[in-house]
Short mmCIF file of C-alpha atoms and ligand atoms in Angstrom, two decimals:
data_model
loop_
_atom_site.label_atom_id
_atom_site.label_comp_id
_atom_site.label_asym_id
_atom_site.label_seq_id
_atom_site.Cartn_x
_atom_site.Cartn_y
_atom_site.Cartn_z
CA MET A 1 -13.67 27.73 28.84
CA SER A 2 -16.10 25.09 27.54
CA ASP A 3 -13.30 22.49 27.95
CA ILE A 4 -12.89 23.55 31.57
CA LYS A 5 -16.62 23.27 32.19
CA ASP A 6 -16.66 19.84 30.60
CA VAL A 7 -13.90 18.55 32.92
CA ILE A 8 -15.39 20.15 36.02
CA ASP A 9 -18.89 18.82 35.43
CA ARG A 10 -17.98 15.39 33.98
CA LYS A 11 -19.56 12.46 35.83
CA THR A 12 -17.18 9.61 36.62
CA ASN A 13 -18.21 6.03 37.38
CA THR A 14 -15.00 4.52 38.72
CA ASP A 15 -12.04 5.58 40.87
CA GLU A 16 -9.79 5.25 37.78
CA GLU A 17 -11.99 7.63 35.74
CA GLU A 18 -11.94 10.04 38.65
CA LEU A 19 -8.14 9.89 38.82
CA GLU A 20 -8.00 10.72 35.10
CA ARG A 21 -10.35 13.66 35.63
CA GLN A 22 -8.27 14.94 38.55
CA ARG A 23 -5.13 14.81 36.40
CA ASN A 24 -6.91 17.00 33.84
CA CYS A 25 -8.00 19.37 36.60
CA ILE A 26 -4.39 19.67 37.80
CA LYS A 27 -3.33 20.63 34.24
CA ILE A 28 -6.06 23.27 33.97
CA ALA A 29 -5.34 24.59 37.49
CA SER A 30 -1.61 24.86 36.65
CA GLU A 31 -2.44 27.00 33.62
CA LEU A 32 -4.75 29.25 35.66
CA VAL A 33 -2.14 29.56 38.43
CA ARG A 34 0.52 30.50 35.83
CA GLU A 35 -1.76 33.24 34.42
CA ARG A 36 -2.52 34.55 37.92
CA SER A 37 1.15 34.56 38.76
CA GLU A 38 1.96 36.58 35.61
CA HIS A 39 -0.85 39.00 36.40
CA LEU A 40 0.30 39.53 40.01
CA GLY A 41 4.01 39.51 39.16
CA HIS A 42 5.03 36.85 41.67
CA SER A 43 4.70 33.11 42.13
CA ILE A 44 1.53 31.97 43.89
CA THR A 45 2.15 30.55 47.35
CA TYR A 46 0.10 28.33 49.65
CA HIS A 47 -0.08 27.36 53.30
CA VAL A 48 -2.06 24.45 54.75
CA THR A 49 -2.80 24.80 58.48
CA THR A 50 -3.66 21.50 60.15
CA PHE A 51 -5.74 21.04 63.28
CA GLY A 52 -6.30 17.68 64.98
CA CYS A 53 -5.16 14.13 64.50
CA GLN A 54 -2.75 12.10 62.36
CA MET A 55 -5.53 11.50 59.82
CA ASN A 56 -5.78 15.22 59.25
CA ALA A 57 -1.99 15.54 59.09
CA ARG A 58 -2.00 12.91 56.33
CA ASP A 59 -4.87 14.68 54.49
CA SER A 60 -2.85 17.90 54.66
CA GLU A 61 0.08 16.17 52.95
CA LYS A 62 -2.35 15.22 50.17
CA LEU A 63 -3.69 18.79 49.93
CA SER A 64 -0.12 20.17 49.76
CA GLY A 65 0.81 17.58 47.11
CA ILE A 66 -2.11 18.64 44.91
CA LEU A 67 -1.40 22.36 45.36
CA GLU A 68 2.27 21.90 44.42
CA GLN A 69 1.28 19.91 41.31
CA CYS A 70 -0.96 22.87 40.42
CA GLY A 71 2.14 25.09 40.48
CA LEU A 72 1.85 26.73 43.90
CA THR A 73 4.89 27.04 46.17
CA TYR A 74 4.98 26.55 49.93
CA GLU A 75 4.94 29.63 52.20
CA ASP A 76 5.75 29.03 55.85
CA ASP A 77 3.77 32.01 57.18
CA GLU A 78 0.00 31.46 57.04
CA LEU A 79 -0.66 35.22 56.96
CA GLU A 80 1.63 35.76 53.94
CA ALA A 81 0.42 32.96 51.65
CA ASP A 82 -1.76 33.60 48.58
CA VAL A 83 -3.83 30.45 49.15
CA VAL A 84 -4.53 29.37 52.74
CA ILE A 85 -6.34 26.11 53.48
CA TYR A 86 -7.51 25.31 57.00
CA ASN A 87 -7.82 21.57 57.56
CA THR A 88 -10.06 21.56 60.61
CA CYS A 89 -10.89 19.32 63.57
CA THR A 90 -14.15 19.27 65.52
CA VAL A 91 -13.61 16.40 67.95
CA ARG A 92 -13.68 18.81 70.92
CA ASP A 93 -15.01 22.34 71.18
CA ASN A 94 -11.55 23.85 71.86
CA ALA A 95 -10.45 22.67 68.38
CA ASN A 96 -13.37 24.64 66.87
CA GLN A 97 -12.50 27.73 68.88
CA LYS A 98 -8.86 27.55 67.86
CA PHE A 99 -9.83 27.38 64.20
CA PHE A 100 -12.25 30.32 64.41
CA GLY A 101 -9.50 32.29 66.17
CA HIS A 102 -7.18 31.71 63.20
CA LEU A 103 -9.93 32.55 60.72
CA GLY A 104 -10.65 35.82 62.53
CA SER A 105 -6.98 36.87 62.41
CA LEU A 106 -6.79 36.00 58.73
CA GLY A 107 -9.92 38.09 58.07
CA ALA A 108 -8.02 41.25 59.04
CA VAL A 109 -5.20 40.37 56.64
CA LYS A 110 -7.61 39.46 53.85
CA LYS A 111 -9.13 42.98 54.02
CA LYS A 112 -5.77 44.35 52.81
CA ARG A 113 -5.09 41.52 50.35
CA SER A 114 -8.12 40.96 48.14
CA ASP A 115 -6.26 38.39 46.01
CA MET A 116 -5.84 36.00 48.90
CA ILE A 117 -7.88 32.76 48.60
CA VAL A 118 -9.03 31.15 51.83
CA GLY A 119 -10.35 27.57 51.96
CA VAL A 120 -11.73 25.47 54.81
CA CYS A 121 -11.93 21.69 54.81
CA GLY A 122 -11.81 18.80 57.27
CA CYS A 123 -14.13 17.56 59.99
CA LEU A 124 -15.62 20.91 61.01
CA SER A 125 -16.78 21.64 57.44
CA GLN A 126 -18.85 18.44 57.56
CA GLU A 127 -21.05 20.07 60.22
CA LYS A 128 -23.93 22.10 58.78
CA SER A 129 -24.02 24.56 61.69
CA ALA A 130 -20.29 25.29 61.33
CA ARG A 131 -20.65 25.86 57.58
CA GLU A 132 -23.54 28.26 58.21
CA LYS A 133 -21.40 30.16 60.72
CA ILE A 134 -18.55 30.47 58.21
CA LEU A 135 -20.87 31.62 55.42
CA ALA A 136 -22.62 34.16 57.66
CA SER A 137 -19.66 35.59 59.58
CA TYR A 138 -16.60 34.99 57.38
CA PRO A 139 -17.80 35.74 53.83
CA PHE A 140 -14.21 36.12 52.62
CA VAL A 141 -13.85 32.30 52.71
CA ALA A 142 -13.77 31.29 49.03
CA LEU A 143 -14.02 27.53 49.38
CA ILE A 144 -15.52 25.02 51.80
CA PHE A 145 -15.08 21.31 51.23
CA GLY A 146 -15.12 18.24 53.46
CA THR A 147 -13.35 15.09 54.54
CA HIS A 148 -14.61 12.97 51.62
CA ASN A 149 -13.41 15.13 48.72
CA VAL A 150 -9.84 16.06 49.67
CA PHE A 151 -8.73 14.43 46.39
CA ASP A 152 -10.95 16.94 44.51
CA LEU A 153 -8.96 20.04 45.49
CA ALA A 154 -7.55 20.72 42.00
CA ARG A 155 -11.06 20.75 40.52
CA LEU A 156 -12.33 23.00 43.33
CA LEU A 157 -9.40 25.35 42.80
CA VAL A 158 -10.27 25.59 39.11
CA ILE A 159 -13.84 26.55 40.04
CA VAL A 160 -12.62 29.19 42.50
CA LEU A 161 -10.09 30.66 40.06
CA THR A 162 -12.58 30.84 37.20
CA ARG A 163 -15.49 32.26 39.19
CA GLU A 164 -13.83 35.28 40.77
CA VAL A 165 -15.39 34.07 43.98
CA THR A 166 -13.19 36.04 46.27
CA LYS A 167 -15.30 39.15 45.84
CA GLY A 168 -17.97 39.04 48.49
CA ARG A 169 -20.79 37.42 50.36
CA GLY A 170 -22.73 34.54 48.86
CA SER A 171 -20.05 33.48 46.41
CA THR A 172 -18.32 30.85 48.51
CA VAL A 173 -17.88 27.57 46.63
CA THR A 174 -19.27 24.91 49.00
CA GLU A 175 -18.95 21.23 48.14
CA VAL A 176 -19.35 18.92 51.13
CA TRP A 177 -20.38 15.29 50.69
CA ASP A 178 -22.25 13.31 53.37
CA ASP A 179 -20.32 10.11 52.62
CA THR A 180 -18.44 8.37 49.82
CA ASP A 181 -17.31 4.99 48.62
CA ARG A 182 -14.61 6.65 46.49
CA VAL A 183 -10.95 5.91 47.32
CA VAL A 184 -8.95 7.71 44.63
CA GLU A 185 -5.46 6.19 44.66
CA ASP A 186 -2.20 7.67 43.32
CA MET A 187 -2.96 11.34 43.89
CA PRO A 188 0.08 13.53 44.61
CA VAL A 189 1.32 13.78 48.20
CA LYS A 190 3.91 16.10 49.72
CA ARG A 191 5.39 14.30 52.70
CA ASN A 192 6.47 16.29 55.77
CA TYR A 193 9.34 13.87 56.45
CA SER A 194 11.51 12.02 53.91
CA PHE A 195 12.11 9.03 56.20
CA LYS A 196 8.68 8.36 57.73
CA SER A 197 5.14 8.48 56.48
CA GLY A 198 1.55 7.89 57.51
CA VAL A 199 -0.39 5.45 55.33
CA ASN A 200 -4.19 5.34 55.44
CA ILE A 201 -5.37 1.75 55.61
CA MET A 202 -9.01 2.63 56.19
CA PHE A 203 -11.29 5.61 56.38
CA GLY A 204 -14.31 6.46 58.54
CA CYS A 205 -15.66 4.78 61.66
CA ASN A 206 -18.65 2.54 62.43
CA ASN A 207 -18.39 2.50 66.20
CA PHE A 208 -20.54 5.43 67.25
CA CYS A 209 -19.10 5.87 70.74
CA SER A 210 -21.82 7.99 72.39
CA TYR A 211 -19.63 11.07 72.91
CA CYS A 212 -17.85 11.10 69.56
CA ILE A 213 -18.57 13.07 66.41
CA VAL A 214 -16.04 11.26 64.19
CA PRO A 215 -18.50 8.76 62.60
CA TYR A 216 -20.76 11.68 61.61
CA VAL A 217 -17.98 13.71 59.97
CA ARG A 218 -15.75 10.95 58.59
CA GLY A 219 -18.49 8.62 57.31
CA ARG A 220 -18.73 4.84 57.30
CA GLU A 221 -15.72 2.57 57.68
CA ARG A 222 -14.01 1.63 54.37
CA SER A 223 -10.77 -0.38 54.11
CA ARG A 224 -8.31 0.03 51.25
CA THR A 225 -7.27 -3.19 49.54
CA SER A 226 -4.05 -4.75 50.80
CA GLU A 227 -2.70 -4.56 47.24
CA ASP A 228 -3.10 -0.77 47.17
CA ILE A 229 -1.62 -0.38 50.67
CA ILE A 230 1.38 -2.63 49.99
CA GLY A 231 1.94 -0.92 46.61
CA GLU A 232 2.01 2.49 48.32
CA ILE A 233 4.41 1.29 51.05
CA LYS A 234 6.76 -0.27 48.48
CA ARG A 235 6.87 3.05 46.63
CA LEU A 236 7.56 4.87 49.91
CA ALA A 237 10.34 2.39 50.74
CA ALA A 238 11.88 3.00 47.31
CA GLU A 239 11.87 6.74 48.10
CA GLY A 240 13.79 6.16 51.34
CA VAL A 241 11.00 5.86 53.91
CA LYS A 242 12.03 3.67 56.87
CA GLU A 243 9.05 3.99 59.16
CA VAL A 244 5.36 3.77 58.30
CA MET A 245 2.40 4.56 60.53
CA LEU A 246 -0.71 2.65 59.43
CA LEU A 247 -3.70 4.90 60.05
CA GLY A 248 -7.35 4.19 60.80
CA GLN A 249 -9.88 5.08 63.50
CA ASN A 250 -10.06 1.40 64.45
CA VAL A 251 -7.28 -0.51 62.68
CA ASN A 252 -8.32 -3.74 64.41
CA SER A 253 -11.42 -3.98 62.24
CA TYR A 254 -9.34 -3.56 59.05
CA GLY A 255 -10.51 -5.78 56.19
CA LYS A 256 -14.24 -5.89 56.98
CA GLY A 257 -16.22 -5.34 53.78
CA LEU A 258 -13.32 -6.15 51.45
CA SER A 259 -13.68 -8.97 48.92
CA GLU A 260 -10.30 -10.37 50.03
CA ASP A 261 -10.08 -12.36 53.28
CA ILE A 262 -7.66 -10.33 55.38
CA THR A 263 -7.30 -9.16 58.98
CA PHE A 264 -5.21 -6.34 60.39
CA ALA A 265 -2.68 -8.88 61.71
CA GLY A 266 -2.48 -10.38 58.20
CA LEU A 267 -1.88 -6.94 56.72
CA LEU A 268 0.93 -6.30 59.22
CA GLN A 269 2.61 -9.54 58.17
CA LYS A 270 2.54 -8.39 54.54
CA VAL A 271 3.99 -4.97 55.45
CA GLU A 272 6.71 -6.67 57.49
CA LYS A 273 7.97 -8.42 54.34
CA ILE A 274 8.72 -5.14 52.54
CA ASP A 275 12.48 -4.57 52.31
CA CYS A 276 13.85 -1.29 53.65
CA ILE A 277 10.83 -0.68 55.92
CA GLU A 278 12.46 -0.95 59.33
CA ARG A 279 9.71 0.25 61.63
CA ILE A 280 5.95 -0.24 61.54
CA ARG A 281 3.54 1.68 63.75
CA PHE A 282 -0.23 1.85 63.75
CA MET A 283 -2.98 3.96 65.21
CA THR A 284 -5.63 3.55 66.65
CA SER A 285 -6.51 0.19 68.19
CA HIS A 286 -10.00 -0.21 69.63
CA PRO A 287 -9.76 -2.63 72.60
CA LYS A 288 -12.98 -4.44 71.64
CA ASP A 289 -11.49 -5.71 68.35
CA LEU A 290 -7.89 -6.42 69.38
CA SER A 291 -7.25 -10.08 68.51
CA ASP A 292 -4.84 -12.66 69.96
CA GLU A 293 -3.60 -13.02 66.38
CA LEU A 294 -2.45 -9.39 66.50
CA ILE A 295 -0.64 -9.89 69.82
CA ASP A 296 1.12 -12.98 68.35
CA VAL A 297 2.15 -11.11 65.20
CA MET A 298 3.48 -8.18 67.25
CA ALA A 299 5.37 -10.45 69.64
CA ALA A 300 7.07 -12.28 66.75
CA SER A 301 7.94 -9.15 64.77
CA ASP A 302 11.30 -7.38 64.51
CA LYS A 303 9.78 -4.38 62.78
CA ILE A 304 6.51 -3.61 64.58
CA CYS A 305 7.30 -0.95 67.16
CA ARG A 306 7.01 -1.69 70.86
CA HIS A 307 4.12 0.70 71.34
CA ILE A 308 0.38 0.33 71.30
CA HIS A 309 -2.13 3.14 71.73
CA LEU A 310 -5.16 1.54 73.34
CA PRO A 311 -7.79 4.13 74.27
CA LEU A 312 -9.46 3.34 77.59
CA GLN A 313 -11.80 6.38 77.74
CA SER A 314 -13.06 5.37 81.22
CA GLY A 315 -12.21 2.72 83.81
CA SER A 316 -15.83 2.39 84.93
CA THR A 317 -17.79 -0.49 83.39
CA ARG A 318 -21.03 1.48 83.86
CA ILE A 319 -19.66 4.51 82.00
CA LEU A 320 -18.06 2.32 79.31
CA ALA A 321 -21.49 0.76 78.62
CA SER A 322 -23.05 4.20 78.31
CA MET A 323 -20.18 5.24 76.03
CA ASN A 324 -20.99 2.23 73.78
CA ARG A 325 -17.40 0.95 74.01
CA HIS A 326 -18.24 -2.80 74.19
CA TYR A 327 -15.73 -3.79 76.90
CA THR A 328 -15.68 -3.79 80.69
CA LYS A 329 -13.05 -2.53 83.12
CA GLU A 330 -11.93 -6.12 83.76
CA GLN A 331 -11.76 -7.00 80.05
CA TYR A 332 -9.58 -3.95 79.38
CA ILE A 333 -7.18 -4.76 82.23
CA ASP A 334 -6.99 -8.40 81.15
CA LEU A 335 -6.21 -7.40 77.56
CA ALA A 336 -3.52 -4.89 78.56
CA LEU A 337 -1.85 -7.35 80.94
CA ARG A 338 -1.90 -10.10 78.30
CA ILE A 339 -0.17 -7.71 75.88
CA ARG A 340 2.45 -6.87 78.54
CA GLU A 341 3.04 -10.52 79.29
CA ARG A 342 3.60 -11.45 75.63
CA ILE A 343 5.58 -8.30 74.75
CA PRO A 344 7.36 -7.23 77.97
CA ASP A 345 9.11 -4.15 76.58
CA ILE A 346 5.93 -2.67 75.06
CA ALA A 347 4.69 0.82 75.95
CA ILE A 348 0.92 1.08 76.35
CA THR A 349 -0.56 4.55 75.98
CA THR A 350 -4.18 5.59 76.14
CA ASP A 351 -6.90 8.26 75.88
CA ILE A 352 -9.03 9.09 78.92
CA ILE A 353 -12.10 11.33 79.04
CA THR A 354 -13.26 12.89 82.32
CA GLY A 355 -16.60 14.58 82.83
CA TYR A 356 -18.70 12.22 80.69
CA PRO A 357 -22.42 12.60 81.62
CA GLY A 358 -23.32 10.81 84.84
CA GLU A 359 -19.70 10.25 85.90
CA THR A 360 -19.30 10.04 89.70
CA ASP A 361 -16.28 10.08 92.02
CA GLU A 362 -16.54 6.27 92.18
CA ASP A 363 -16.23 6.08 88.38
CA ILE A 364 -13.07 8.16 88.62
CA ASP A 365 -11.77 5.77 91.30
CA ASP A 366 -12.23 2.97 88.74
CA THR A 367 -10.32 4.94 86.11
CA ILE A 368 -7.49 5.54 88.56
CA ASP A 369 -7.49 1.85 89.44
CA VAL A 370 -7.04 0.91 85.76
CA ILE A 371 -4.22 3.46 85.36
CA GLU A 372 -2.41 1.82 88.29
CA LYS A 373 -3.08 -1.79 87.27
CA VAL A 374 -2.11 -1.34 83.61
CA GLY A 375 0.74 1.09 84.36
CA PHE A 376 0.21 3.33 81.35
CA ASP A 377 3.36 4.68 79.70
CA GLY A 378 1.46 7.80 78.66
CA ALA A 379 -2.06 9.12 78.28
CA PHE A 380 -3.92 11.89 76.53
CA THR A 381 -6.41 13.15 79.09
CA PHE A 382 -9.42 15.04 77.79
CA ILE A 383 -12.24 16.93 79.41
CA TYR A 384 -15.53 15.71 77.94
CA SER A 385 -16.77 18.08 75.27
CA LYS A 386 -20.43 18.06 74.29
CA ARG A 387 -20.80 17.44 70.54
CA THR A 388 -24.16 18.35 69.06
CA GLY A 389 -25.91 15.38 67.47
CA THR A 390 -24.15 12.70 69.51
CA PRO A 391 -26.21 10.63 72.02
CA ALA A 392 -24.16 11.87 75.01
CA ALA A 393 -24.99 15.51 74.23
CA SER A 394 -28.62 15.00 75.19
CA MET A 395 -27.97 12.87 78.28
CA PRO A 396 -29.53 14.45 81.37
CA ASP A 397 -26.81 14.43 84.03
CA GLN A 398 -24.03 16.57 82.54
CA VAL A 399 -21.29 16.99 85.17
CA PRO A 400 -20.74 20.50 86.64
CA GLU A 401 -17.52 22.20 85.51
CA ASP A 402 -15.89 22.40 88.95
CA VAL A 403 -16.40 18.66 89.53
CA VAL A 404 -14.97 17.85 86.09
CA LYS A 405 -11.93 20.03 86.76
CA ARG A 406 -11.27 18.36 90.12
CA ASN A 407 -11.58 14.86 88.64
CA PHE A 408 -9.50 15.77 85.60
CA ASP A 409 -6.68 16.96 87.90
CA ARG A 410 -6.85 13.67 89.86
CA VAL A 411 -6.59 11.61 86.67
CA LEU A 412 -3.81 13.75 85.23
CA ALA A 413 -1.73 13.57 88.43
CA LYS A 414 -2.05 9.77 88.52
CA VAL A 415 -1.15 9.43 84.83
CA GLN A 416 1.94 11.60 85.33
CA GLU A 417 3.04 9.68 88.43
CA ILE A 418 2.67 6.28 86.75
CA SER A 419 4.06 7.19 83.32
CA THR A 420 7.14 8.84 84.86
CA LYS A 421 7.88 5.58 86.73
CA GLN A 422 7.30 3.58 83.55
CA ALA A 423 9.64 5.74 81.47
CA ALA A 424 12.44 5.28 84.02
CA ARG A 425 12.34 1.48 83.48
CA ILE A 426 14.77 1.69 80.56
CA GLU A 427 17.28 4.19 81.97
CA GLY A 428 20.85 3.14 81.18
CA ARG A 429 19.90 0.88 78.26
CA VAL A 430 21.19 1.25 74.70
CA MET A 431 18.34 1.37 72.19
CA ASP A 432 17.60 2.08 68.51
CA VAL A 433 16.60 5.65 67.82
CA LEU A 434 15.20 7.02 64.55
CA VAL A 435 16.56 10.58 64.35
CA GLU A 436 13.77 12.96 63.34
CA ASP A 437 14.98 16.54 63.74
CA ILE A 438 17.41 19.07 65.13
CA ASN A 439 16.35 19.86 68.70
CA ARG A 440 14.24 23.04 68.75
CA GLN A 441 15.71 24.45 71.99
CA ASP A 442 19.33 23.39 71.56
CA PRO A 443 20.70 23.05 67.98
CA SER A 444 23.71 21.04 69.22
CA LEU A 445 21.25 18.20 69.94
CA VAL A 446 19.11 16.04 67.70
CA THR A 447 15.74 14.57 68.62
CA GLY A 448 14.84 10.98 67.86
CA ARG A 449 12.20 8.43 68.73
CA LEU A 450 12.52 5.06 70.42
CA SER A 451 10.53 2.08 69.21
CA ASN A 452 8.33 2.59 72.31
CA ASN A 453 7.54 6.14 71.08
CA LEU A 454 9.52 8.06 73.75
CA ASN A 455 11.64 10.96 72.51
CA VAL A 456 15.40 11.10 73.12
CA HIS A 457 17.61 14.18 72.77
CA PHE A 458 21.34 13.65 72.26
CA PRO A 459 24.37 15.43 70.73
CA GLY A 460 24.38 15.19 66.93
CA ASP A 461 23.88 17.11 63.70
CA ALA A 462 21.59 17.24 60.66
CA SER A 463 23.50 14.44 58.90
CA LEU A 464 21.87 11.98 61.33
CA ILE A 465 18.30 12.91 60.40
CA GLY A 466 16.49 9.86 58.98
CA LYS A 467 19.07 7.40 60.34
CA ILE A 468 18.50 4.72 62.97
CA VAL A 469 21.35 4.85 65.50
CA ASP A 470 22.21 3.27 68.86
CA VAL A 471 21.77 5.63 71.79
CA LYS A 472 22.49 5.11 75.48
CA LEU A 473 19.60 6.46 77.56
CA THR A 474 21.59 8.28 80.20
CA GLN A 475 18.98 10.41 81.94
CA CYS A 476 15.21 9.98 82.18
CA LYS A 477 13.38 13.31 82.31
CA GLY A 478 9.90 11.94 82.98
CA PHE A 479 8.42 11.67 79.51
CA TYR A 480 11.64 11.95 77.47
CA TYR A 481 15.32 11.00 77.66
CA ILE A 482 18.70 12.64 77.36
CA GLY A 483 21.14 10.24 75.73
CA GLU A 484 24.48 9.76 74.04
CA ARG A 485 25.17 8.06 70.76
CA ILE A 486 27.09 4.78 70.88
CA ILE A 487 29.23 4.25 67.78
N1 SAM D 1 -10.68 6.19 67.01
C1 SAM D 1 -9.95 6.39 68.15
C2 SAM D 1 -10.47 5.51 69.27
O1 SAM D 1 -11.51 4.97 69.25
O2 SAM D 1 -9.80 5.42 70.25
C3 SAM D 1 -9.91 7.81 68.64
C4 SAM D 1 -10.26 8.94 67.75
S1 SAM D 1 -10.65 10.44 68.54
C5 SAM D 1 -10.23 11.54 67.29
C6 SAM D 1 -9.34 10.68 69.69
C7 SAM D 1 -9.79 10.79 71.10
O3 SAM D 1 -10.55 11.96 71.30
C8 SAM D 1 -10.68 9.68 71.63
O4 SAM D 1 -9.99 8.52 71.96
C9 SAM D 1 -11.34 10.31 72.81
O5 SAM D 1 -10.59 10.10 73.99
C10 SAM D 1 -11.30 11.79 72.47
N2 SAM D 1 -12.66 12.32 72.25
C11 SAM D 1 -13.52 11.98 71.27
N3 SAM D 1 -14.68 12.65 71.44
C12 SAM D 1 -14.54 13.42 72.53
C13 SAM D 1 -15.39 14.32 73.23
N4 SAM D 1 -16.64 14.56 72.82
N5 SAM D 1 -14.91 14.95 74.32
C14 SAM D 1 -13.66 14.72 74.76
N6 SAM D 1 -12.81 13.87 74.15
C15 SAM D 1 -13.25 13.22 73.06
FE1 SF4 D 2 -14.82 8.07 67.86
FE2 SF4 D 2 -15.25 5.69 68.97
FE3 SF4 D 2 -14.90 5.87 66.31
FE4 SF4 D 2 -12.83 6.28 67.97
S1 SF4 D 2 -13.98 4.38 67.70
S2 SF4 D 2 -13.42 7.54 66.22
S3 SF4 D 2 -13.80 7.29 69.70
S4 SF4 D 2 -16.59 6.73 67.49
#
């Protein structure tokens, strides 16, 4: 026991020392899991439930990787698992509500299964008020940790398993950090797909858009070195990965703060050189930092996918200024049209918020005007959600619900009209498709993705999964295609 305490409490000064400590924690956790399994008479299972964005999906792969190294096995049903981790999102209030709904349902199950261990991590745990709510109303939660210490799960599991914390109020292990400069490389990861993978290139965000909580819960922007990123992608390529998605809240500011002199476009050029990587995607691009260099690199590339997600948020220059986005309506349109001119087959998708404080019908007209002029291939449309602590939350002229709903419907209808037209542009063409899965509705079909991110369903079987094949796009169904394979 004193050895365990020593490892748990040891202070580390470098990322390498921390990695060593985590490896020791995994060994100790594996032993504790083995003992628990013998005591209960069955293997210990886990389930990680993910809410939110691609960043969270990637963190969940890391959480699953650590849990499997600790000897736990995957259980598909959240309500049946012995260890359940909720990786939460708090970007909009409906994400919070969804999570608390899950937690409530699990509470009823937990009453009958005292051995179950419930953990909560992710963006919502970074918020003090949310943590207080969990501690007060869901005392069965054994562990709360945050976005900065995902790598620490094995150590936290050791603490939970050795403290008998599952037995009542006040014993929840809570370790949430406000920020970190730690980037612990080479921790285990369990990938959801064998042929594609997300790769974090940076963490956090420095932009402080007035409506957004992400900078408060994900901390300051930190880029990984290109050496670490390229090393990871080479390993993924050796394991059979064909497509990588480079992840960051604002990939266009990649490299700031690193000792090496590198831009995001420069990083893409390095990734392009890796053999066996056939497709490169990235997410998300902030319009204010998108360089001509990036457009040139994309235009010249055979591997960078013909898709860019370029969040607009609003088409009104007045609202954009209040949102702290650092571009005008005209600058956004000019940028999007320049991208289209240089890369004609590109799909441009976006995020749009309606109901931001002070938004008028004229502002919505501007948003609709941008949708028409840019011709978006797709858009996520969101109703503004007030996030406590952000500047927009205390702005005076919050928009009444009925007005927001009316404007949201206008924006959504325009997005659907334009994106359906855009999708039909490529009907009849033969294009590369990376096959991802068996179709959920019809098992005689497989589902794949075009370089421009549209889905295609066509006859095929599981042997095609992970392969890139030629498919004729026979029928456009608005936001997806029906096709047939060309051999
Ligand atoms: N970093 C990315 C960027 O700047 O575009 C986006 C990250 S955020 C998780 C994804 C999207 O959520 C944003 O583009 C924005 O449209 C939306 N969003 C963020 N805060 C929101 C809020 N308070 N209410 C509604 N939508 C919000
Ligand atoms: Fe949020 Fe803006 Fe950062 Fe995107 S860039 S995560 S919208 S603060």
